[in-house]
PDB file of C-alpha atoms in Angstrom:
ATOM      1  CA  UNK A   1      79.535  86.082 100.276  1.00  0.00           C
ATOM      2  CA  UNK A   2      78.559  82.362 100.537  1.00  0.00           C
ATOM      3  CA  UNK A   3      79.451  81.267 104.000  1.00  0.00           C
ATOM      4  CA  UNK A   4      80.857  77.943 102.566  1.00  0.00           C
ATOM      5  CA  UNK A   5      83.067  79.422  99.841  1.00  0.00           C
ATOM      6  CA  UNK A   6      86.700  79.646 100.361  1.00  0.00           C
ATOM      7  CA  UNK A   7      87.869  83.437 100.369  1.00  0.00           C
ATOM      8  CA  UNK A   8      89.409  84.607  97.173  1.00  0.00           C
ATOM      9  CA  UNK A   9      93.376  85.337  97.147  1.00  0.00           C
ATOM     10  CA  UNK A  10      94.323  88.617  98.758  1.00  0.00           C
ATOM     11  CA  UNK A  11      93.720  91.639  96.326  1.00  0.00           C
ATOM     12  CA  UNK A  12      93.640  94.237  99.050  1.00  0.00           C
ATOM     13  CA  UNK A  13      97.206  95.330  98.332  1.00  0.00           C
ATOM     14  CA  UNK A  14      98.047  94.682 102.276  1.00  0.00           C
ATOM     15  CA  UNK A  15     100.674  92.141 101.047  1.00  0.00           C
ATOM     16  CA  UNK A  16     104.293  93.186 100.893  1.00  0.00           C
ATOM     17  CA  UNK A  17     106.655  93.222  97.928  1.00  0.00           C
ATOM     18  CA  UNK A  18     109.656  91.159  98.751  1.00  0.00           C
ATOM     19  CA  UNK A  19     113.224  92.461  97.899  1.00  0.00           C
ATOM     20  CA  UNK A  20     114.917  90.521  95.067  1.00  0.00           C
ATOM     21  CA  UNK A  21     116.437  87.482  96.282  1.00  0.00           C
ATOM     22  CA  UNK A  22     117.635  84.202  94.736  1.00  0.00           C
ATOM     23  CA  UNK A  23     118.189  80.696  95.919  1.00  0.00           C
ATOM     24  CA  UNK A  24     117.292  79.675  99.646  1.00  0.00           C
ATOM     25  CA  UNK A  25     116.609  83.496 100.343  1.00  0.00           C
ATOM     26  CA  UNK A  26     113.710  83.498  97.507  1.00  0.00           C
ATOM     27  CA  UNK A  27     112.398  80.225  98.935  1.00  0.00           C
ATOM     28  CA  UNK A  28     112.208  81.711 102.365  1.00  0.00           C
ATOM     29  CA  UNK A  29     110.510  84.846 101.137  1.00  0.00           C
ATOM     30  CA  UNK A  30     108.074  82.813  99.190  1.00  0.00           C
ATOM     31  CA  UNK A  31     107.232  80.689 102.055  1.00  0.00           C
ATOM     32  CA  UNK A  32     106.709  83.446 104.422  1.00  0.00           C
ATOM     33  CA  UNK A  33     104.613  85.313 101.852  1.00  0.00           C
ATOM     34  CA  UNK A  34     102.457  82.017 101.238  1.00  0.00           C
ATOM     35  CA  UNK A  35     101.640  81.686 105.123  1.00  0.00           C
ATOM     36  CA  UNK A  36     101.411  85.329 105.761  1.00  0.00           C
ATOM     37  CA  UNK A  37      98.851  85.543 102.939  1.00  0.00           C
ATOM     38  CA  UNK A  38      96.653  82.614 104.525  1.00  0.00           C
ATOM     39  CA  UNK A  39      96.727  84.313 107.803  1.00  0.00           C
ATOM     40  CA  UNK A  40      95.551  87.714 106.293  1.00  0.00           C
ATOM     41  CA  UNK A  41      92.861  86.085 104.136  1.00  0.00           C
ATOM     42  CA  UNK A  42      91.228  84.997 107.386  1.00  0.00           C
ATOM     43  CA  UNK A  43      90.334  88.648 108.158  1.00  0.00           C
ATOM     44  CA  UNK A  44      88.902  89.613 104.716  1.00  0.00           C
ATOM     45  CA  UNK A  45      85.829  91.371 104.609  1.00  0.00           C
ATOM     46  CA  UNK A  46      85.462  91.725 108.638  1.00  0.00           C
ATOM     47  CA  UNK A  47      84.727  94.579 110.529  1.00  0.00           C
ATOM     48  CA  UNK A  48      86.919  95.444 113.582  1.00  0.00           C
ATOM     49  CA  UNK A  49      84.225  94.010 116.089  1.00  0.00           C
ATOM     50  CA  UNK A  50      84.189  90.751 114.111  1.00  0.00           C
ATOM     51  CA  UNK A  51      88.213  90.848 113.967  1.00  0.00           C
ATOM     52  CA  UNK A  52      87.976  90.927 117.815  1.00  0.00           C
ATOM     53  CA  UNK A  53      85.334  88.232 118.436  1.00  0.00           C
ATOM     54  CA  UNK A  54      86.400  84.993 120.036  1.00  0.00           C
ATOM     55  CA  UNK A  55      84.696  82.009 118.376  1.00  0.00           C
ATOM     56  CA  UNK A  56      86.051  79.231 120.372  1.00  0.00           C
ATOM     57  CA  UNK A  57      86.707  78.634 124.165  1.00  0.00           C
ATOM     58  CA  UNK A  58      90.222  80.077 123.675  1.00  0.00           C
ATOM     59  CA  UNK A  59      91.241  83.734 124.008  1.00  0.00           C
ATOM     60  CA  UNK A  60      92.096  83.712 120.451  1.00  0.00           C
ATOM     61  CA  UNK A  61      90.528  86.223 117.809  1.00  0.00           C
ATOM     62  CA  UNK A  62      91.610  86.924 114.376  1.00  0.00           C
ATOM     63  CA  UNK A  63      93.052  90.386 115.115  1.00  0.00           C
ATOM     64  CA  UNK A  64      94.829  89.066 118.088  1.00  0.00           C
ATOM     65  CA  UNK A  65      96.377  86.485 116.270  1.00  0.00           C
ATOM     66  CA  UNK A  66      97.957  88.859 113.725  1.00  0.00           C
ATOM     67  CA  UNK A  67      99.266  91.181 116.549  1.00  0.00           C
ATOM     68  CA  UNK A  68     100.818  88.141 118.103  1.00  0.00           C
ATOM     69  CA  UNK A  69     102.269  86.991 114.782  1.00  0.00           C
ATOM     70  CA  UNK A  70     103.736  90.426 114.284  1.00  0.00           C
ATOM     71  CA  UNK A  71     104.903  90.658 117.724  1.00  0.00           C
ATOM     72  CA  UNK A  72     106.794  87.349 117.538  1.00  0.00           C
ATOM     73  CA  UNK A  73     108.229  87.917 114.088  1.00  0.00           C
ATOM     74  CA  UNK A  74     109.466  91.558 115.314  1.00  0.00           C
ATOM     75  CA  UNK A  75     111.123  90.046 118.183  1.00  0.00           C
ATOM     76  CA  UNK A  76     112.692  87.300 116.487  1.00  0.00           C
ATOM     77  CA  UNK A  77     114.071  89.707 113.786  1.00  0.00           C
ATOM     78  CA  UNK A  78     115.462  91.804 116.647  1.00  0.00           C
ATOM     79  CA  UNK A  79     117.363  88.674 118.101  1.00  0.00           C
ATOM     80  CA  UNK A  80     118.758  88.098 114.535  1.00  0.00           C
ATOM     81  CA  UNK A  81     120.089  91.655 114.487  1.00  0.00           C
ATOM     82  CA  UNK A  82     120.804  92.122 118.304  1.00  0.00           C
ATOM     83  CA  UNK A  83     121.105  88.746 119.831  1.00  0.00           C
ATOM     84  CA  UNK A  84     119.479  87.241 123.044  1.00  0.00           C
ATOM     85  CA  UNK A  85     119.156  90.884 124.734  1.00  0.00           C
ATOM     86  CA  UNK A  86     116.584  91.805 122.155  1.00  0.00           C
ATOM     87  CA  UNK A  87     114.235  89.133 123.586  1.00  0.00           C
ATOM     88  CA  UNK A  88     114.209  90.262 127.326  1.00  0.00           C
ATOM     89  CA  UNK A  89     114.723  88.287 130.594  1.00  0.00           C
ATOM     90  CA  UNK A  90     111.940  86.064 130.892  1.00  0.00           C
ATOM     91  CA  UNK A  91     112.881  85.274 134.529  1.00  0.00           C
ATOM     92  CA  UNK A  92     112.319  89.036 135.274  1.00  0.00           C
ATOM     93  CA  UNK A  93     108.865  89.539 133.669  1.00  0.00           C
ATOM     94  CA  UNK A  94     106.478  91.033 136.085  1.00  0.00           C
ATOM     95  CA  UNK A  95     102.556  90.306 136.159  1.00  0.00           C
ATOM     96  CA  UNK A  96     102.213  93.496 134.199  1.00  0.00           C
ATOM     97  CA  UNK A  97     104.509  92.191 131.719  1.00  0.00           C
ATOM     98  CA  UNK A  98     102.679  88.960 131.251  1.00  0.00           C
ATOM     99  CA  UNK A  99      99.499  90.913 131.049  1.00  0.00           C
ATOM    100  CA  UNK A 100     100.736  93.031 128.081  1.00  0.00           C
ATOM    101  CA  UNK A 101     101.757  89.810 126.587  1.00  0.00           C
ATOM    102  CA  UNK A 102      98.315  88.220 126.788  1.00  0.00           C
ATOM    103  CA  UNK A 103      97.005  91.477 125.001  1.00  0.00           C
ATOM    104  CA  UNK A 104      98.651  90.505 122.145  1.00  0.00           C
ATOM    105  CA  UNK A 105      96.154  87.878 121.647  1.00  0.00           C
ATOM    106  CA  UNK A 106      92.957  90.157 121.619  1.00  0.00           C
ATOM    107  CA  UNK A 107      91.868  93.420 120.091  1.00  0.00           C
ATOM    108  CA  UNK A 108      92.035  96.159 122.621  1.00  0.00           C
ATOM    109  CA  UNK A 109      89.615  99.176 122.740  1.00  0.00           C
ATOM    110  CA  UNK A 110      90.435 101.486 120.001  1.00  0.00           C
ATOM    111  CA  UNK A 111      92.382  99.117 118.058  1.00  0.00           C
ATOM    112  CA  UNK A 112      91.214  98.601 114.405  1.00  0.00           C
ATOM    113  CA  UNK A 113      91.570  95.592 112.015  1.00  0.00           C
ATOM    114  CA  UNK A 114      93.185  97.897 109.496  1.00  0.00           C
ATOM    115  CA  UNK A 115      95.684  99.279 112.051  1.00  0.00           C
ATOM    116  CA  UNK A 116      96.690  95.702 112.966  1.00  0.00           C
ATOM    117  CA  UNK A 117      97.051  94.778 109.372  1.00  0.00           C
ATOM    118  CA  UNK A 118      99.120  97.755 108.688  1.00  0.00           C
ATOM    119  CA  UNK A 119     101.604  97.093 111.443  1.00  0.00           C
ATOM    120  CA  UNK A 120     101.787  93.463 110.310  1.00  0.00           C
ATOM    121  CA  UNK A 121     102.793  94.620 106.696  1.00  0.00           C
ATOM    122  CA  UNK A 122     105.499  96.885 108.311  1.00  0.00           C
ATOM    123  CA  UNK A 123     106.772  93.936 110.298  1.00  0.00           C
ATOM    124  CA  UNK A 124     106.799  91.801 107.221  1.00  0.00           C
ATOM    125  CA  UNK A 125     108.530  94.369 105.126  1.00  0.00           C
ATOM    126  CA  UNK A 126     111.303  94.559 107.745  1.00  0.00           C
ATOM    127  CA  UNK A 127     111.639  90.853 107.690  1.00  0.00           C
ATOM    128  CA  UNK A 128     111.747  90.495 103.986  1.00  0.00           C
ATOM    129  CA  UNK A 129     114.240  93.155 103.602  1.00  0.00           C
ATOM    130  CA  UNK A 130     116.546  91.555 106.503  1.00  0.00           C
ATOM    131  CA  UNK A 131     116.184  87.912 104.457  1.00  0.00           C
ATOM    132  CA  UNK A 132     117.263  89.710 101.143  1.00  0.00           C
ATOM    133  CA  UNK A 133     120.198  91.616 102.734  1.00  0.00           C
ATOM    134  CA  UNK A 134     121.636  89.746 105.609  1.00  0.00           C
ATOM    135  CA  UNK A 135     125.247  88.913 104.856  1.00  0.00           C
ATOM    136  CA  UNK A 136     125.134  85.475 106.346  1.00  0.00           C
ATOM    137  CA  UNK A 137     122.217  83.270 107.221  1.00  0.00           C
ATOM    138  CA  UNK A 138     124.366  81.086 109.330  1.00  0.00           C
ATOM    139  CA  UNK A 139     124.915  83.991 111.838  1.00  0.00           C
ATOM    140  CA  UNK A 140     123.750  82.617 115.155  1.00  0.00           C
ATOM    141  CA  UNK A 141     123.171  83.779 118.730  1.00  0.00           C
ATOM    142  CA  UNK A 142     122.697  82.126 121.812  1.00  0.00           C
ATOM    143  CA  UNK A 143     118.892  81.752 122.935  1.00  0.00           C
ATOM    144  CA  UNK A 144     117.792  83.793 125.876  1.00  0.00           C
ATOM    145  CA  UNK A 145     117.229  82.146 129.233  1.00  0.00           C
ATOM    146  CA  UNK A 146     113.586  80.876 129.012  1.00  0.00           C
ATOM    147  CA  UNK A 147     111.772  77.808 130.360  1.00  0.00           C
ATOM    148  CA  UNK A 148     110.767  76.885 126.642  1.00  0.00           C
ATOM    149  CA  UNK A 149     114.129  77.038 125.327  1.00  0.00           C
ATOM    150  CA  UNK A 150     117.013  74.344 125.573  1.00  0.00           C
ATOM    151  CA  UNK A 151     119.680  75.884 128.006  1.00  0.00           C
ATOM    152  CA  UNK A 152     122.858  76.768 125.907  1.00  0.00           C
ATOM    153  CA  UNK A 153     121.302  76.320 122.637  1.00  0.00           C
ATOM    154  CA  UNK A 154     122.273  78.679 119.775  1.00  0.00           C
ATOM    155  CA  UNK A 155     120.120  79.658 116.565  1.00  0.00           C
ATOM    156  CA  UNK A 156     121.185  80.802 113.326  1.00  0.00           C
ATOM    157  CA  UNK A 157     119.353  83.314 111.427  1.00  0.00           C
ATOM    158  CA  UNK A 158     118.002  80.503 109.147  1.00  0.00           C
ATOM    159  CA  UNK A 159     116.561  78.577 111.901  1.00  0.00           C
ATOM    160  CA  UNK A 160     114.906  81.817 113.243  1.00  0.00           C
ATOM    161  CA  UNK A 161     113.370  82.461 109.836  1.00  0.00           C
ATOM    162  CA  UNK A 162     112.141  78.718 109.839  1.00  0.00           C
ATOM    163  CA  UNK A 163     110.800  79.403 113.172  1.00  0.00           C
ATOM    164  CA  UNK A 164     109.049  82.469 111.982  1.00  0.00           C
ATOM    165  CA  UNK A 165     107.608  80.505 108.862  1.00  0.00           C
ATOM    166  CA  UNK A 166     106.202  77.764 111.265  1.00  0.00           C
ATOM    167  CA  UNK A 167     104.708  80.130 113.694  1.00  0.00           C
ATOM    168  CA  UNK A 168     102.939  82.050 111.009  1.00  0.00           C
ATOM    169  CA  UNK A 169     101.638  78.582 109.316  1.00  0.00           C
ATOM    170  CA  UNK A 170     100.358  77.426 112.790  1.00  0.00           C
ATOM    171  CA  UNK A 171      98.544  80.641 113.529  1.00  0.00           C
ATOM    172  CA  UNK A 172      97.080  80.746 109.854  1.00  0.00           C
ATOM    173  CA  UNK A 173      95.548  77.516 110.574  1.00  0.00           C
ATOM    174  CA  UNK A 174      94.307  78.814 114.117  1.00  0.00           C
ATOM    175  CA  UNK A 175      92.805  81.512 112.219  1.00  0.00           C
ATOM    176  CA  UNK A 176      91.089  79.560 109.694  1.00  0.00           C
ATOM    177  CA  UNK A 177      89.216  77.618 112.242  1.00  0.00           C
ATOM    178  CA  UNK A 178      88.239  80.809 114.168  1.00  0.00           C
ATOM    179  CA  UNK A 179      87.085  82.421 110.798  1.00  0.00           C
ATOM    180  CA  UNK A 180      84.989  79.348 109.955  1.00  0.00           C
ATOM    181  CA  UNK A 181      83.401  79.339 113.393  1.00  0.00           C
ATOM    182  CA  UNK A 182      82.633  83.183 112.902  1.00  0.00           C
ATOM    183  CA  UNK A 183      80.836  82.939 109.663  1.00  0.00           C
ATOM    184  CA  UNK A 184      81.528  79.874 107.765  1.00  0.00           C
ATOM    185  CA  UNK A 185      84.127  81.209 105.496  1.00  0.00           C
ATOM    186  CA  UNK A 186      87.446  79.375 104.977  1.00  0.00           C
ATOM    187  CA  UNK A 187      90.633  80.708 103.685  1.00  0.00           C
ATOM    188  CA  UNK A 188      92.434  77.387 103.264  1.00  0.00           C
ATOM    189  CA  UNK A 189      89.885  75.620 101.087  1.00  0.00           C
TER     190      UNK A 189
END
């Protein structure tokens, strides 16, 4: 592969087929699929070692970014279904909890890129099913207590889904930079 050539569209079959939806739900699913594809494309043709390699001064690696996005998406879907208790109590997190959270950003010994991508596909499938079937996207819950949330704020399912899209998009951009630094390939042009 020419290192300066953009990566081709995902033909690996690792994308997910979204359930049938119309209107704003179809738009949400299309936006999620679009940004997920860019994130996955950043790992195309990489070995496990390459997916775990840091190419910038940050702790971020491609496999870790996908792990992180999958974890965040999973927790936010749990929030839609169960409310703030699904997110845990951030004030009660121990150093071990914070260390486990930091492990989301790197490939750990024994983890494979295929395994990380498979887990992400499962998380995406679950989210897509929820988007298509949730009776009311205006269903809301109070946000959990955390230093990064406005006290007393509530988020609707729609707002959570927009947050997931934003998070995925932001990290797809990070992944593009990491991939370009790794071997010159680009997923976004």
